Short mmCIF file of C-alpha atoms in Angstrom, two decimals:
data_model
loop_
_atom_site.label_atom_id
_atom_site.label_comp_id
_atom_site.label_asym_id
_atom_site.label_seq_id
_atom_site.Cartn_x
_atom_site.Cartn_y
_atom_site.Cartn_z
CA SER A 226 13.29 10.49 -26.59
CA ALA A 227 9.82 11.26 -27.94
CA PHE A 228 6.61 11.13 -25.94
CA GLY A 229 4.34 8.23 -26.90
CA TRP A 230 1.27 9.65 -25.19
CA ALA A 231 0.12 11.89 -22.36
CA THR A 232 -3.08 11.93 -20.34
CA GLU A 233 -4.53 13.78 -17.39
CA LEU A 234 -6.19 12.96 -14.08
CA LYS A 235 -7.90 16.23 -13.32
CA ALA A 236 -9.03 17.47 -9.91
CA GLU A 237 -12.16 19.60 -9.93
CA SER A 238 -12.40 22.90 -8.01
CA PHE A 239 -11.23 22.60 -4.37
CA SER A 240 -10.18 19.00 -5.04
CA SER A 241 -6.75 17.37 -5.20
CA VAL A 242 -5.17 14.22 -6.65
CA SER A 243 -1.97 12.71 -5.18
CA PRO A 244 -0.61 9.70 -7.13
CA THR A 245 1.84 7.64 -5.03
CA ALA A 246 2.69 4.47 -7.01
CA ILE A 247 2.64 3.33 -10.65
CA ALA A 248 3.10 -0.04 -12.39
CA SER A 249 2.70 -1.28 -15.97
CA GLU A 250 2.06 -4.49 -17.89
CA GLY A 251 2.23 -4.30 -21.67
CA ASP A 252 0.27 -1.29 -22.88
CA GLU A 253 -1.64 -0.94 -19.58
CA THR A 254 -0.56 1.38 -16.76
CA PHE A 255 -2.03 1.47 -13.28
CA VAL A 256 -1.81 4.35 -10.81
CA VAL A 257 -2.77 4.43 -7.13
CA GLY A 258 -2.94 7.27 -4.63
CA ARG A 259 -5.45 9.38 -2.78
CA TYR A 260 -7.77 12.19 -3.78
CA THR A 261 -10.24 14.66 -2.34
CA GLY A 262 -13.43 16.00 -3.87
CA LYS A 263 -13.83 14.89 -7.48
CA VAL A 264 -11.36 13.50 -10.01
CA SER A 265 -11.87 12.90 -13.74
CA GLY A 266 -10.04 11.68 -16.83
CA ASP A 267 -11.23 10.94 -20.37
CA GLY A 268 -14.87 11.17 -19.31
CA LYS A 269 -14.47 8.87 -16.27
CA THR A 270 -15.19 10.45 -12.89
CA ALA A 271 -15.10 9.58 -9.19
CA SER A 272 -16.15 11.47 -6.06
CA ALA A 273 -14.61 11.04 -2.62
CA GLU A 274 -16.88 10.04 0.24
CA GLY A 275 -14.67 11.30 3.06
CA GLY A 276 -11.74 13.60 3.73
CA SER A 277 -9.72 11.65 1.13
CA ASP A 278 -10.35 8.33 -0.62
CA ILE A 279 -8.25 5.56 -2.17
CA LEU A 280 -7.70 5.88 -5.94
CA LEU A 281 -6.92 3.15 -8.49
CA THR A 282 -6.82 4.11 -12.18
CA LYS A 283 -6.24 2.06 -15.33
CA VAL A 284 -4.73 3.77 -18.39
CA LYS A 285 -4.34 1.92 -21.71
CA ASN A 286 -2.40 3.48 -24.58
CA GLY A 287 -2.86 6.89 -22.99
CA THR A 288 -6.61 6.61 -22.40
CA VAL A 289 -8.15 6.37 -18.94
CA GLU A 290 -10.25 3.18 -19.03
CA TRP A 291 -11.60 3.32 -15.50
CA ILE A 292 -11.22 5.09 -12.17
CA SER A 293 -12.02 3.06 -9.07
CA THR A 294 -12.34 4.52 -5.61
CA TYR A 295 -12.51 2.95 -2.15
CA GLY A 296 -12.71 4.14 1.44
CA GLY A 297 -15.15 5.74 3.84
CA THR A 298 -15.79 8.98 5.69
CA GLY A 299 -12.26 9.32 7.09
CA TYR A 300 -8.91 10.05 5.48
CA ASP A 301 -7.87 7.07 3.34
CA GLY A 302 -5.19 6.60 0.70
CA ALA A 303 -3.06 4.10 -1.22
CA ARG A 304 0.73 4.01 -0.88
CA ALA A 305 1.80 0.79 -2.63
CA LEU A 306 1.00 -1.19 -5.79
CA ALA A 307 2.22 -4.55 -7.12
CA LEU A 308 1.13 -6.52 -10.21
CA ASP A 309 1.27 -10.32 -10.25
CA GLY A 310 1.54 -10.82 -14.02
CA ALA A 311 -1.63 -12.92 -14.02
CA GLY A 312 -4.21 -10.15 -14.31
CA TYR A 313 -4.36 -9.07 -10.67
CA ALA A 314 -2.93 -6.25 -8.59
CA TYR A 315 -2.33 -5.79 -4.89
CA VAL A 316 -2.88 -2.35 -3.40
CA GLY A 317 -1.77 -1.22 0.06
CA GLY A 318 -2.15 1.92 2.15
CA TYR A 319 -4.06 3.29 5.13
CA PHE A 320 -7.62 4.00 6.21
CA GLN A 321 -9.57 5.47 9.12
CA ASP A 322 -12.84 4.42 10.76
CA THR A 323 -14.67 2.14 8.26
CA ALA A 324 -13.58 1.57 4.66
CA SER A 325 -15.54 -0.13 1.85
CA PHE A 326 -14.02 -1.87 -1.16
CA GLY A 327 -17.00 -2.73 -3.36
CA LEU A 328 -17.74 -5.97 -1.49
CA ALA A 329 -20.59 -6.86 0.87
CA ALA A 330 -20.82 -4.65 3.96
CA SER A 331 -19.66 -7.61 6.07
CA ASN A 332 -16.27 -7.28 4.32
CA ASP A 333 -15.80 -3.61 5.23
CA LEU A 334 -12.59 -2.93 7.15
CA LYS A 335 -12.85 -1.24 10.56
CA SER A 336 -9.94 0.62 12.09
CA LYS A 337 -8.91 -0.34 15.63
CA GLY A 338 -7.62 3.11 16.44
CA ASP A 339 -5.91 5.82 14.42
CA ASP A 340 -4.87 4.90 10.84
CA ASP A 341 -4.81 1.16 10.09
CA GLY A 342 -3.04 -0.43 7.14
CA PHE A 343 -4.88 -2.30 4.38
CA VAL A 344 -4.11 -4.59 1.45
CA PHE A 345 -6.59 -5.69 -1.21
CA LYS A 346 -6.40 -7.82 -4.34
CA VAL A 347 -8.17 -6.57 -7.47
CA ASN A 348 -8.89 -7.96 -10.95
CA LEU A 349 -7.29 -5.56 -13.45
CA ALA A 350 -9.73 -6.38 -16.25
CA THR A 351 -12.92 -5.74 -14.29
CA ASP A 352 -11.65 -3.72 -11.25
CA ALA A 353 -13.50 -6.24 -9.01
CA VAL A 354 -11.91 -6.69 -5.56
CA SER A 355 -11.24 -10.31 -4.55
CA TRP A 356 -10.40 -9.80 -0.86
CA THR A 357 -9.23 -7.26 1.69
CA THR A 358 -7.24 -7.47 4.89
CA SER A 359 -6.09 -4.96 7.49
CA VAL A 360 -3.22 -4.48 9.94
CA GLY A 361 -3.30 -2.26 12.99
CA GLY A 362 -3.79 -1.44 16.62
CA THR A 363 -4.74 1.67 18.56
CA GLY A 364 -1.97 3.83 17.04
CA ALA A 365 -1.02 4.79 13.49
CA ASP A 366 -0.25 1.88 11.14
CA ASN A 367 0.39 1.91 7.41
CA ILE A 368 1.37 -0.26 4.43
CA HIS A 369 4.12 1.42 2.38
CA ALA A 370 5.56 -1.43 0.29
CA LEU A 371 4.36 -4.47 -1.69
CA ALA A 372 6.30 -7.01 -3.75
CA THR A 373 4.77 -9.97 -5.57
CA THR A 374 6.24 -13.41 -4.80
CA LYS A 375 5.70 -16.91 -6.19
CA SER A 376 2.98 -17.59 -3.63
CA GLY A 377 1.43 -14.14 -3.18
CA ILE A 378 2.97 -10.91 -1.93
CA HIS A 379 5.28 -9.51 0.74
CA MET A 380 4.19 -6.31 2.44
CA GLY A 381 6.05 -3.80 4.58
CA GLY A 382 5.27 -0.66 6.48
CA LEU A 383 5.06 0.80 9.96
CA TYR A 384 3.14 0.19 13.16
CA SER A 385 2.77 1.96 16.50
CA GLY A 386 2.89 0.51 20.03
CA ASN A 387 1.71 -3.06 20.49
CA VAL A 388 0.08 -4.72 17.47
CA THR A 389 -0.89 -8.26 16.45
CA ILE A 390 -0.17 -8.83 12.76
CA GLY A 391 -1.65 -12.16 11.72
CA SER A 392 -0.65 -14.44 14.60
CA THR A 393 2.49 -12.46 15.50
CA ASN A 394 2.63 -9.92 18.33
CA VAL A 395 5.02 -7.02 17.69
CA SER A 396 5.91 -4.07 19.89
CA ALA A 397 7.58 -0.70 19.35
CA VAL A 398 8.53 2.03 21.80
CA ASP A 399 7.26 4.59 19.29
CA GLN A 400 6.99 3.53 15.64
CA GLY A 401 8.32 0.21 14.37
CA ALA A 402 9.05 -1.25 10.92
CA PHE A 403 7.63 -4.61 9.87
CA ALA A 404 7.35 -7.01 6.94
CA ALA A 405 5.06 -9.98 6.40
CA PRO A 406 4.04 -12.38 3.61
CA LEU A 407 0.48 -12.91 2.39
CA ASP A 408 -0.57 -15.78 0.15
CA ALA A 409 -2.75 -15.28 -2.93
CA SER A 410 -5.92 -15.63 -0.82
CA GLY A 411 -4.86 -12.97 1.71
CA THR A 412 -3.72 -15.21 4.58
CA LEU A 413 -0.90 -13.63 6.62
CA GLY A 414 2.30 -15.50 7.41
CA ALA A 415 4.89 -14.86 10.11
CA THR A 416 5.73 -11.20 10.68
CA THR A 417 9.26 -9.80 10.93
CA SER A 418 9.66 -6.71 13.14
CA PHE A 419 12.74 -4.50 13.34
CA SER A 420 13.63 -3.45 16.88
CA ASN A 421 13.96 0.31 17.26
CA SER A 422 13.84 2.83 20.09
CA SER A 423 12.56 5.71 17.98
CA LYS A 424 10.91 5.69 14.53
CA ALA A 425 11.28 3.21 11.66
CA ALA A 426 9.36 2.13 8.56
CA VAL A 427 9.72 -0.19 5.57
CA ASP A 428 9.21 2.01 2.48
CA GLN A 429 9.96 -0.22 -0.53
CA ALA A 430 10.23 -3.92 -1.32
CA THR A 431 11.41 -5.91 -4.33
CA LEU A 432 11.66 -9.61 -5.17
CA LEU A 433 14.98 -11.19 -6.17
CA PRO A 434 15.20 -14.13 -8.63
CA ASP A 435 15.98 -16.56 -5.78
CA GLY A 436 12.67 -15.74 -4.07
CA SER A 437 14.12 -13.56 -1.32
CA VAL A 438 12.77 -10.06 -0.70
CA VAL A 439 14.88 -6.93 -0.31
CA LEU A 440 13.47 -4.17 1.89
CA ILE A 441 14.55 -0.55 2.15
CA GLY A 442 13.31 1.80 4.83
CA THR A 443 14.04 4.67 7.17
CA PHE A 444 14.93 4.83 10.86
CA SER A 445 16.26 7.20 13.50
CA GLY A 446 18.29 6.34 16.58
CA PRO A 447 19.60 2.81 17.18
CA MET A 448 18.00 -0.22 15.50
CA THR A 449 18.74 -3.95 15.46
CA ILE A 450 18.22 -6.19 12.41
CA GLU A 451 18.91 -9.91 12.97
CA GLY A 452 21.35 -9.10 15.76
CA ASN A 453 23.13 -6.39 13.76
CA ALA A 454 23.06 -3.03 15.53
CA ILE A 455 22.91 0.11 13.37
CA THR A 456 22.56 3.75 14.42
CA SER A 457 21.51 6.84 12.50
CA ALA A 458 23.84 9.85 12.58
CA GLY A 459 22.72 12.68 14.86
CA THR A 460 19.00 13.27 15.25
CA GLY A 461 18.08 12.82 11.58
CA GLN A 462 16.79 9.82 9.65
CA ALA A 463 18.94 7.17 7.99
CA HIS A 464 18.09 4.40 5.52
CA PHE A 465 18.42 0.68 6.03
CA LEU A 466 18.57 -2.15 3.50
CA THR A 467 17.96 -5.79 4.38
CA ARG A 468 17.18 -9.10 2.64
CA LEU A 469 14.59 -11.58 3.87
CA VAL A 470 15.17 -15.19 2.84
CA PRO A 471 12.03 -17.41 2.73
#
C-alpha cells in the first residue's frame, strides 16, 4: 500500500501530545486526546491552560484545518470520539475542577470530587460546541467509550463509590463499570451498572444494525452481568463483552 498523505501534530519544547481516538468521514479525519504546553500543526496552534487540556483536531486531505482545545486549570483529556454522520461529533473523557468548552461561563462543568467524566457535542464544520454534560461523584469517574445510535449516543466508562448518573443511583465497592444512553440534546437515560467487588470499566462501544450496543471492558475479581457471574483468573485483569438491547 502507498501512503496518501502524512501530517504532524507537533508538541513544542517541554510539551506533549497524546492522541487517544480517531474517526473519519469522507476526506475529513478527527483526532481527540490530551496535550500539555503548546501544540501546532500546519500553522494552527493551541496552548494548554492547565496541567493538560482536551484536544480536538480536524484534518482534511492531510492538512490540519483547526485545533480546538477545552478544559481548565486541572488535568483534563479526551478518551472517546463518535461521529453521527450528520456533521456532528460527540467527545468524551475526564476533567478536574472547572472545565470550559467555549460556551457561556454558566455552562462550565464543575467536578464533584476527583476526576469527573464529560461528554460534549460539537459541530464539525465550525468546531462550535452545542452542549456539555458531566458524570461523577467524589471519586474518580471517566468516559472511555461512545457509540452513536439512532437517537443520540451510548456512553460507557467507570465510576467510583456511590454516584448518581442522570436519575440512576449506582454503587461500587471500588471502581464500577457503567453504560448509559444520551439523546441528541444531551439528556441522560437509564444507566446500566455492572456489579463488581474490585475494579471494572467499559472501554469500547459499538452499534449493531438492530440498534443494540455491544460493550467491551475490563474487570478483576468476580463480576455479575444480568445475573451471569464471571470471574477473572488470578489477580490480573480480564475482558468482558456484553450486548445491551434497547
